[in-house]
PDB file of C-alpha atoms in Angstrom:
ATOM      1  CA  ALA A  73     103.152 110.250  92.226  1.00  0.00           C
ATOM      2  CA  GLN A  74     103.669 107.363  90.121  1.00  0.00           C
ATOM      3  CA  SER A  75     101.417 106.904  87.025  1.00  0.00           C
ATOM      4  CA  VAL A  76     101.265 104.212  84.375  1.00  0.00           C
ATOM      5  CA  THR A  77     100.466 104.583  80.448  1.00  0.00           C
ATOM      6  CA  GLN A  78      99.502 102.143  78.278  1.00  0.00           C
ATOM      7  CA  LEU A  79     100.253 103.342  74.844  1.00  0.00           C
ATOM      8  CA  ASP A  80      97.712 101.261  72.871  1.00  0.00           C
ATOM      9  CA  SER A  81      94.176 100.638  73.888  1.00  0.00           C
ATOM     10  CA  HIS A  82      93.659  98.059  71.163  1.00  0.00           C
ATOM     11  CA  VAL A  83      96.031  95.596  69.601  1.00  0.00           C
ATOM     12  CA  SER A  84      95.120  92.753  66.908  1.00  0.00           C
ATOM     13  CA  VAL A  85      97.254  90.530  65.624  1.00  0.00           C
ATOM     14  CA  SER A  86      97.287  87.143  63.926  1.00  0.00           C
ATOM     15  CA  GLU A  87      97.342  83.571  65.714  1.00  0.00           C
ATOM     16  CA  GLY A  88     100.983  82.583  65.546  1.00  0.00           C
ATOM     17  CA  THR A  89     102.291  86.076  65.203  1.00  0.00           C
ATOM     18  CA  PRO A  90     104.150  87.996  68.053  1.00  0.00           C
ATOM     19  CA  VAL A  91     102.630  90.506  70.503  1.00  0.00           C
ATOM     20  CA  LEU A  92     103.805  93.524  71.945  1.00  0.00           C
ATOM     21  CA  LEU A  93     101.592  95.401  74.619  1.00  0.00           C
ATOM     22  CA  ARG A  94     103.336  98.674  75.599  1.00  0.00           C
ATOM     23  CA  CYS A  95     103.754 100.313  78.905  1.00  0.00           C
ATOM     24  CA  ASN A  96     105.296 103.267  80.227  1.00  0.00           C
ATOM     25  CA  TYR A  97     105.367 104.360  83.940  1.00  0.00           C
ATOM     26  CA  SER A  98     106.778 107.407  85.865  1.00  0.00           C
ATOM     27  CA  SER A  99     108.498 106.835  89.352  1.00  0.00           C
ATOM     28  CA  SER A 100     110.766 108.738  91.322  1.00  0.00           C
ATOM     29  CA  TYR A 101     112.424 105.544  92.529  1.00  0.00           C
ATOM     30  CA  SER A 102     112.654 101.976  91.688  1.00  0.00           C
ATOM     31  CA  PRO A 103     108.959 100.921  91.283  1.00  0.00           C
ATOM     32  CA  SER A 104     107.679  97.054  91.312  1.00  0.00           C
ATOM     33  CA  LEU A 105     105.395  96.367  88.194  1.00  0.00           C
ATOM     34  CA  PHE A 106     102.994  94.007  87.285  1.00  0.00           C
ATOM     35  CA  TRP A 107     100.959  92.753  84.235  1.00  0.00           C
ATOM     36  CA  TYR A 108      97.634  91.325  84.772  1.00  0.00           C
ATOM     37  CA  VAL A 109      95.383  89.906  82.234  1.00  0.00           C
ATOM     38  CA  GLN A 110      91.625  89.529  82.717  1.00  0.00           C
ATOM     39  CA  HIS A 111      89.843  87.514  80.080  1.00  0.00           C
ATOM     40  CA  PRO A 112      85.666  88.305  79.169  1.00  0.00           C
ATOM     41  CA  ASN A 113      83.646  88.012  82.350  1.00  0.00           C
ATOM     42  CA  LYS A 114      86.280  87.127  84.913  1.00  0.00           C
ATOM     43  CA  GLY A 115      88.728  88.287  87.257  1.00  0.00           C
ATOM     44  CA  LEU A 116      92.341  89.766  87.245  1.00  0.00           C
ATOM     45  CA  GLN A 117      94.870  87.145  87.108  1.00  0.00           C
ATOM     46  CA  LEU A 118      98.618  87.840  87.563  1.00  0.00           C
ATOM     47  CA  LEU A 119     100.614  87.234  84.557  1.00  0.00           C
ATOM     48  CA  LEU A 120     104.082  88.358  85.962  1.00  0.00           C
ATOM     49  CA  LYS A 121     105.722  90.614  87.923  1.00  0.00           C
ATOM     50  CA  TYR A 122     108.926  92.804  88.299  1.00  0.00           C
ATOM     51  CA  THR A 123     110.904  93.211  91.396  1.00  0.00           C
ATOM     52  CA  SER A 124     114.003  94.525  90.819  1.00  0.00           C
ATOM     53  CA  ALA A 125     115.877  90.945  90.902  1.00  0.00           C
ATOM     54  CA  ALA A 126     116.095  90.555  86.839  1.00  0.00           C
ATOM     55  CA  THR A 127     115.327  93.027  84.259  1.00  0.00           C
ATOM     56  CA  LEU A 128     113.717  90.537  82.107  1.00  0.00           C
ATOM     57  CA  VAL A 129     110.726  88.542  84.000  1.00  0.00           C
ATOM     58  CA  LYS A 130     109.300  85.611  82.545  1.00  0.00           C
ATOM     59  CA  GLY A 131     105.425  84.883  83.232  1.00  0.00           C
ATOM     60  CA  ILE A 132     102.631  82.326  82.738  1.00  0.00           C
ATOM     61  CA  ASN A 133     101.609  81.373  79.289  1.00  0.00           C
ATOM     62  CA  GLY A 134     104.578  81.874  77.479  1.00  0.00           C
ATOM     63  CA  PHE A 135     104.494  85.773  78.408  1.00  0.00           C
ATOM     64  CA  GLU A 136     107.494  88.030  79.223  1.00  0.00           C
ATOM     65  CA  ALA A 137     108.360  91.718  80.182  1.00  0.00           C
ATOM     66  CA  GLU A 138     111.155  93.586  80.270  1.00  0.00           C
ATOM     67  CA  PHE A 139     112.250  96.061  82.356  1.00  0.00           C
ATOM     68  CA  LYS A 140     114.147  99.005  81.142  1.00  0.00           C
ATOM     69  CA  LYS A 141     114.767 101.832  83.775  1.00  0.00           C
ATOM     70  CA  SER A 142     116.423 104.488  80.828  1.00  0.00           C
ATOM     71  CA  GLU A 143     113.276 104.360  78.701  1.00  0.00           C
ATOM     72  CA  THR A 144     110.810 103.831  81.766  1.00  0.00           C
ATOM     73  CA  SER A 145     108.863 100.910  80.126  1.00  0.00           C
ATOM     74  CA  PHE A 146     107.755  97.545  80.938  1.00  0.00           C
ATOM     75  CA  HIS A 147     106.543  95.871  77.209  1.00  0.00           C
ATOM     76  CA  LEU A 148     104.710  92.768  77.361  1.00  0.00           C
ATOM     77  CA  THR A 149     105.552  90.235  74.898  1.00  0.00           C
ATOM     78  CA  LYS A 150     104.850  86.805  73.319  1.00  0.00           C
ATOM     79  CA  PRO A 151     106.567  85.626  70.694  1.00  0.00           C
ATOM     80  CA  SER A 152     103.567  83.268  69.020  1.00  0.00           C
ATOM     81  CA  ALA A 153      99.988  84.503  69.551  1.00  0.00           C
ATOM     82  CA  HIS A 154      97.209  82.098  70.823  1.00  0.00           C
ATOM     83  CA  MET A 155      93.534  82.626  70.149  1.00  0.00           C
ATOM     84  CA  SER A 156      92.990  81.883  74.002  1.00  0.00           C
ATOM     85  CA  ASP A 157      95.245  85.104  74.470  1.00  0.00           C
ATOM     86  CA  ALA A 158      92.490  87.345  73.635  1.00  0.00           C
ATOM     87  CA  ALA A 159      92.074  89.850  76.465  1.00  0.00           C
ATOM     88  CA  GLU A 160      92.091  92.677  78.626  1.00  0.00           C
ATOM     89  CA  TYR A 161      95.985  93.169  79.444  1.00  0.00           C
ATOM     90  CA  PHE A 162      96.692  95.782  82.525  1.00  0.00           C
ATOM     91  CA  CYS A 163      99.877  97.475  83.341  1.00  0.00           C
ATOM     92  CA  VAL A 164     100.267  97.936  87.049  1.00  0.00           C
ATOM     93  CA  VAL A 165     102.700  99.872  89.476  1.00  0.00           C
ATOM     94  CA  SER A 166     103.085  99.400  93.305  1.00  0.00           C
ATOM     95  CA  ASP A 167     102.936 102.584  95.229  1.00  0.00           C
ATOM     96  CA  LEU A 168     103.102 103.399  98.950  1.00  0.00           C
ATOM     97  CA  LEU A 169      99.716 104.055 100.087  1.00  0.00           C
ATOM     98  CA  ASN A 170     100.550 106.798 102.972  1.00  0.00           C
ATOM     99  CA  ALA A 171     103.327 106.726 105.626  1.00  0.00           C
ATOM    100  CA  GLY A 172     101.941 103.340 106.883  1.00  0.00           C
ATOM    101  CA  ASN A 173     102.906 100.002 105.865  1.00  0.00           C
ATOM    102  CA  ASN A 174     100.085  99.421 102.812  1.00  0.00           C
ATOM    103  CA  ARG A 175     100.790  99.895  99.326  1.00  0.00           C
ATOM    104  CA  LYS A 176      98.320 100.414  96.655  1.00  0.00           C
ATOM    105  CA  LEU A 177      98.262  99.453  92.858  1.00  0.00           C
ATOM    106  CA  ILE A 178      97.873 102.260  89.999  1.00  0.00           C
ATOM    107  CA  TRP A 179      96.687 100.741  86.916  1.00  0.00           C
ATOM    108  CA  GLY A 180      96.852 101.301  83.587  1.00  0.00           C
ATOM    109  CA  LEU A 181      93.566 101.776  81.577  1.00  0.00           C
ATOM    110  CA  GLY A 182      93.995  98.634  79.480  1.00  0.00           C
ATOM    111  CA  THR A 183      94.940  97.096  76.353  1.00  0.00           C
ATOM    112  CA  SER A 184      92.622  94.885  74.599  1.00  0.00           C
ATOM    113  CA  LEU A 185      94.574  92.138  72.799  1.00  0.00           C
ATOM    114  CA  ALA A 186      92.394  90.600  69.695  1.00  0.00           C
ATOM    115  CA  VAL A 187      93.620  87.136  68.131  1.00  0.00           C
ATOM    116  CA  ASN A 188      92.368  86.599  64.476  1.00  0.00           C
ATOM    117  CA  PRO A 189      92.735  83.061  63.054  1.00  0.00           C
TER     118      PRO A 189
ATOM    119  CA  ASN B 160      91.921  75.965  96.466  1.00  0.00           C
ATOM    120  CA  ALA B 161      89.164  78.926  96.218  1.00  0.00           C
ATOM    121  CA  GLY B 162      91.553  81.842  96.854  1.00  0.00           C
ATOM    122  CA  VAL B 163      88.954  84.987  97.084  1.00  0.00           C
ATOM    123  CA  THR B 164      85.570  84.275  96.701  1.00  0.00           C
ATOM    124  CA  GLN B 165      83.011  87.057  95.991  1.00  0.00           C
ATOM    125  CA  THR B 166      79.468  87.056  96.388  1.00  0.00           C
ATOM    126  CA  PRO B 167      76.781  87.539  94.872  1.00  0.00           C
ATOM    127  CA  LYS B 168      77.951  87.206  91.269  1.00  0.00           C
ATOM    128  CA  PHE B 169      75.320  89.495  89.883  1.00  0.00           C
ATOM    129  CA  GLN B 170      72.662  91.736  91.338  1.00  0.00           C
ATOM    130  CA  VAL B 171      70.260  94.387  90.192  1.00  0.00           C
ATOM    131  CA  LEU B 172      69.201  96.964  92.613  1.00  0.00           C
ATOM    132  CA  LYS B 173      66.569  99.881  92.919  1.00  0.00           C
ATOM    133  CA  THR B 174      67.840 103.136  93.474  1.00  0.00           C
ATOM    134  CA  GLY B 175      67.701 103.760  97.298  1.00  0.00           C
ATOM    135  CA  GLN B 176      68.152  99.714  98.083  1.00  0.00           C
ATOM    136  CA  SER B 177      70.902  98.852 100.206  1.00  0.00           C
ATOM    137  CA  MET B 178      73.328  95.726 100.188  1.00  0.00           C
ATOM    138  CA  THR B 179      76.514  94.057 101.055  1.00  0.00           C
ATOM    139  CA  LEU B 180      78.634  92.768  98.950  1.00  0.00           C
ATOM    140  CA  GLN B 181      80.717  89.851 100.488  1.00  0.00           C
ATOM    141  CA  CYS B 182      84.193  88.677 100.022  1.00  0.00           C
ATOM    142  CA  ALA B 183      86.085  85.945 101.845  1.00  0.00           C
ATOM    143  CA  GLN B 184      89.746  84.683 101.428  1.00  0.00           C
ATOM    144  CA  ASP B 185      91.620  81.523 102.463  1.00  0.00           C
ATOM    145  CA  MET B 186      95.304  82.522 102.233  1.00  0.00           C
ATOM    146  CA  ASN B 187      95.668  84.237 105.083  1.00  0.00           C
ATOM    147  CA  HIS B 188      96.359  87.700 103.528  1.00  0.00           C
ATOM    148  CA  ASN B 189      96.471  90.453 105.721  1.00  0.00           C
ATOM    149  CA  SER B 190      95.571  93.109 102.963  1.00  0.00           C
ATOM    150  CA  MET B 191      92.380  93.183 101.468  1.00  0.00           C
ATOM    151  CA  TYR B 192      90.886  95.515  99.032  1.00  0.00           C
ATOM    152  CA  TRP B 193      87.662  96.818  97.063  1.00  0.00           C
ATOM    153  CA  TYR B 194      87.907  98.148  93.604  1.00  0.00           C
ATOM    154  CA  ARG B 195      85.303  99.060  91.007  1.00  0.00           C
ATOM    155  CA  GLN B 196      85.777  98.466  87.127  1.00  0.00           C
ATOM    156  CA  ASP B 197      84.075 100.742  84.710  1.00  0.00           C
ATOM    157  CA  PRO B 198      84.618 101.146  81.117  1.00  0.00           C
ATOM    158  CA  GLY B 199      87.875 103.660  80.497  1.00  0.00           C
ATOM    159  CA  MET B 200      88.629 103.876  83.864  1.00  0.00           C
ATOM    160  CA  GLY B 201      90.616 101.243  84.723  1.00  0.00           C
ATOM    161  CA  LEU B 202      90.456 100.056  88.336  1.00  0.00           C
ATOM    162  CA  ARG B 203      89.604 102.302  91.186  1.00  0.00           C
ATOM    163  CA  LEU B 204      90.280 101.309  94.622  1.00  0.00           C
ATOM    164  CA  ILE B 205      87.131 102.310  97.013  1.00  0.00           C
ATOM    165  CA  TYR B 206      88.521 101.009 100.483  1.00  0.00           C
ATOM    166  CA  TYR B 207      91.172  98.882 101.669  1.00  0.00           C
ATOM    167  CA  SER B 208      92.293  96.943 105.038  1.00  0.00           C
ATOM    168  CA  ALA B 209      95.542  96.580 106.045  1.00  0.00           C
ATOM    169  CA  SER B 210      94.545  94.120 108.667  1.00  0.00           C
ATOM    170  CA  GLU B 211      91.540  92.826 110.583  1.00  0.00           C
ATOM    171  CA  GLY B 212      90.073  95.462 112.280  1.00  0.00           C
ATOM    172  CA  THR B 213      91.159  98.714 110.415  1.00  0.00           C
ATOM    173  CA  THR B 214      89.945 100.291 107.001  1.00  0.00           C
ATOM    174  CA  ASP B 215      90.802 103.287 105.416  1.00  0.00           C
ATOM    175  CA  LYS B 216      89.598 105.092 102.400  1.00  0.00           C
ATOM    176  CA  GLY B 217      90.701 104.633  98.667  1.00  0.00           C
ATOM    177  CA  GLU B 218      89.774 107.173  95.639  1.00  0.00           C
ATOM    178  CA  VAL B 219      86.190 106.814  95.543  1.00  0.00           C
ATOM    179  CA  PRO B 220      84.877 105.902  98.845  1.00  0.00           C
ATOM    180  CA  ASP B 221      81.475 108.162  98.434  1.00  0.00           C
ATOM    181  CA  GLY B 222      78.481 106.179  98.924  1.00  0.00           C
ATOM    182  CA  TYR B 223      80.346 103.185 100.196  1.00  0.00           C
ATOM    183  CA  ASN B 224      81.017 101.533 104.039  1.00  0.00           C
ATOM    184  CA  VAL B 225      83.197  98.829 104.524  1.00  0.00           C
ATOM    185  CA  SER B 226      83.980  96.122 107.647  1.00  0.00           C
ATOM    186  CA  ARG B 227      86.574  93.731 108.328  1.00  0.00           C
ATOM    187  CA  LEU B 228      85.740  92.055 111.525  1.00  0.00           C
ATOM    188  CA  LYS B 229      87.035  89.012 110.590  1.00  0.00           C
ATOM    189  CA  LYS B 230      90.801  88.636 109.161  1.00  0.00           C
ATOM    190  CA  GLN B 231      89.269  86.476 106.049  1.00  0.00           C
ATOM    191  CA  ASN B 232      86.285  88.679 105.370  1.00  0.00           C
ATOM    192  CA  PHE B 233      86.089  91.958 103.809  1.00  0.00           C
ATOM    193  CA  LEU B 234      82.222  93.602 103.446  1.00  0.00           C
ATOM    194  CA  LEU B 235      81.229  96.293 100.768  1.00  0.00           C
ATOM    195  CA  GLY B 236      78.223  98.162 101.688  1.00  0.00           C
ATOM    196  CA  LEU B 237      75.811 100.176  99.656  1.00  0.00           C
ATOM    197  CA  GLU B 238      73.931 102.175 102.006  1.00  0.00           C
ATOM    198  CA  SER B 239      71.910 103.956  99.750  1.00  0.00           C
ATOM    199  CA  ALA B 240      72.498 102.673  95.994  1.00  0.00           C
ATOM    200  CA  ALA B 241      72.521 105.172  92.855  1.00  0.00           C
ATOM    201  CA  PRO B 242      72.436 104.650  89.175  1.00  0.00           C
ATOM    202  CA  SER B 243      76.206 106.143  89.490  1.00  0.00           C
ATOM    203  CA  GLN B 244      77.215 102.715  91.405  1.00  0.00           C
ATOM    204  CA  THR B 245      76.462 100.460  88.651  1.00  0.00           C
ATOM    205  CA  SER B 246      79.753  98.835  88.083  1.00  0.00           C
ATOM    206  CA  VAL B 247      81.824  95.607  88.471  1.00  0.00           C
ATOM    207  CA  TYR B 248      83.071  95.303  92.103  1.00  0.00           C
ATOM    208  CA  PHE B 249      86.366  93.326  92.336  1.00  0.00           C
ATOM    209  CA  CYS B 250      87.894  92.456  95.844  1.00  0.00           C
ATOM    210  CA  ALA B 251      91.694  91.467  96.005  1.00  0.00           C
ATOM    211  CA  SER B 252      93.718  90.000  99.011  1.00  0.00           C
ATOM    212  CA  SER B 253      97.693  90.212  99.580  1.00  0.00           C
ATOM    213  CA  ASN B 254     100.409  90.513 102.086  1.00  0.00           C
ATOM    214  CA  GLN B 255     101.376  93.860 100.665  1.00  0.00           C
ATOM    215  CA  GLY B 256     103.418  95.805 102.942  1.00  0.00           C
ATOM    216  CA  ARG B 257     105.656  98.927 103.261  1.00  0.00           C
ATOM    217  CA  TYR B 258     108.694  96.546 102.290  1.00  0.00           C
ATOM    218  CA  SER B 259     106.810  93.698 100.831  1.00  0.00           C
ATOM    219  CA  ASN B 260     105.502  93.723  97.472  1.00  0.00           C
ATOM    220  CA  GLN B 261     103.682  90.489  96.852  1.00  0.00           C
ATOM    221  CA  PRO B 262     100.844  90.576  94.080  1.00  0.00           C
ATOM    222  CA  GLN B 263      97.070  91.212  94.591  1.00  0.00           C
ATOM    223  CA  HIS B 264      94.669  87.989  94.264  1.00  0.00           C
ATOM    224  CA  PHE B 265      91.535  88.834  92.845  1.00  0.00           C
ATOM    225  CA  GLY B 266      88.149  87.283  92.927  1.00  0.00           C
ATOM    226  CA  ASP B 267      85.744  87.063  90.054  1.00  0.00           C
ATOM    227  CA  GLY B 268      83.831  90.078  90.310  1.00  0.00           C
ATOM    228  CA  THR B 269      80.203  91.042  91.255  1.00  0.00           C
ATOM    229  CA  ARG B 270      78.443  92.436  88.180  1.00  0.00           C
ATOM    230  CA  LEU B 271      75.887  95.279  90.069  1.00  0.00           C
ATOM    231  CA  SER B 272      73.240  97.442  87.999  1.00  0.00           C
ATOM    232  CA  ILE B 273      71.294  99.987  90.002  1.00  0.00           C
ATOM    233  CA  LEU B 274      67.860 100.778  88.155  1.00  0.00           C
TER     234      LEU B 274
END
């Protein structure tokens, strides 16, 4: 079974400094990985996805993530944090639900990002 | 460009009452999902539907029922609400399949409190 571990429950950065949110996964085969963002009292928005086409994935709002198979990691980065980046971030891996044709998402517990002025 | 629409956005129930949470998507997606989100536990799958007319249990189905009579709608029912069902409920849709790994699109959630 696949699993996802977000290594930090809370990250605090200053505006204009780099962001690093860490995610490790376990998988018996090449996974599909996603990062979602959730702003307060809002739904979940897809930031980016990895599906084996390229190891460095670019997403919305300047975020990137690099898939490193040898380290089983999929860390999320951004060169310069903005106040509007303050939110909850979820690392997600896709797994097969059953022998049929459906998949499920396995969610990390989330990392809360605070951006200080 | 509505995407996934959930109604209601907020609801307060008394223990033992019943209600239905509604979800509609306008992206012609085959699959739809209901999750609950609780502090410290991330998102947990309640039920999913791979196609119109079919539904299957997820991780935490007890106390819930669902129906998918139309492709665009997925309903989540609580027959006899319990305080443990106080949560934020999210509906999602996608065209995921065994060999197709499209992301899920989410609604804004329904915040449900059971007193």
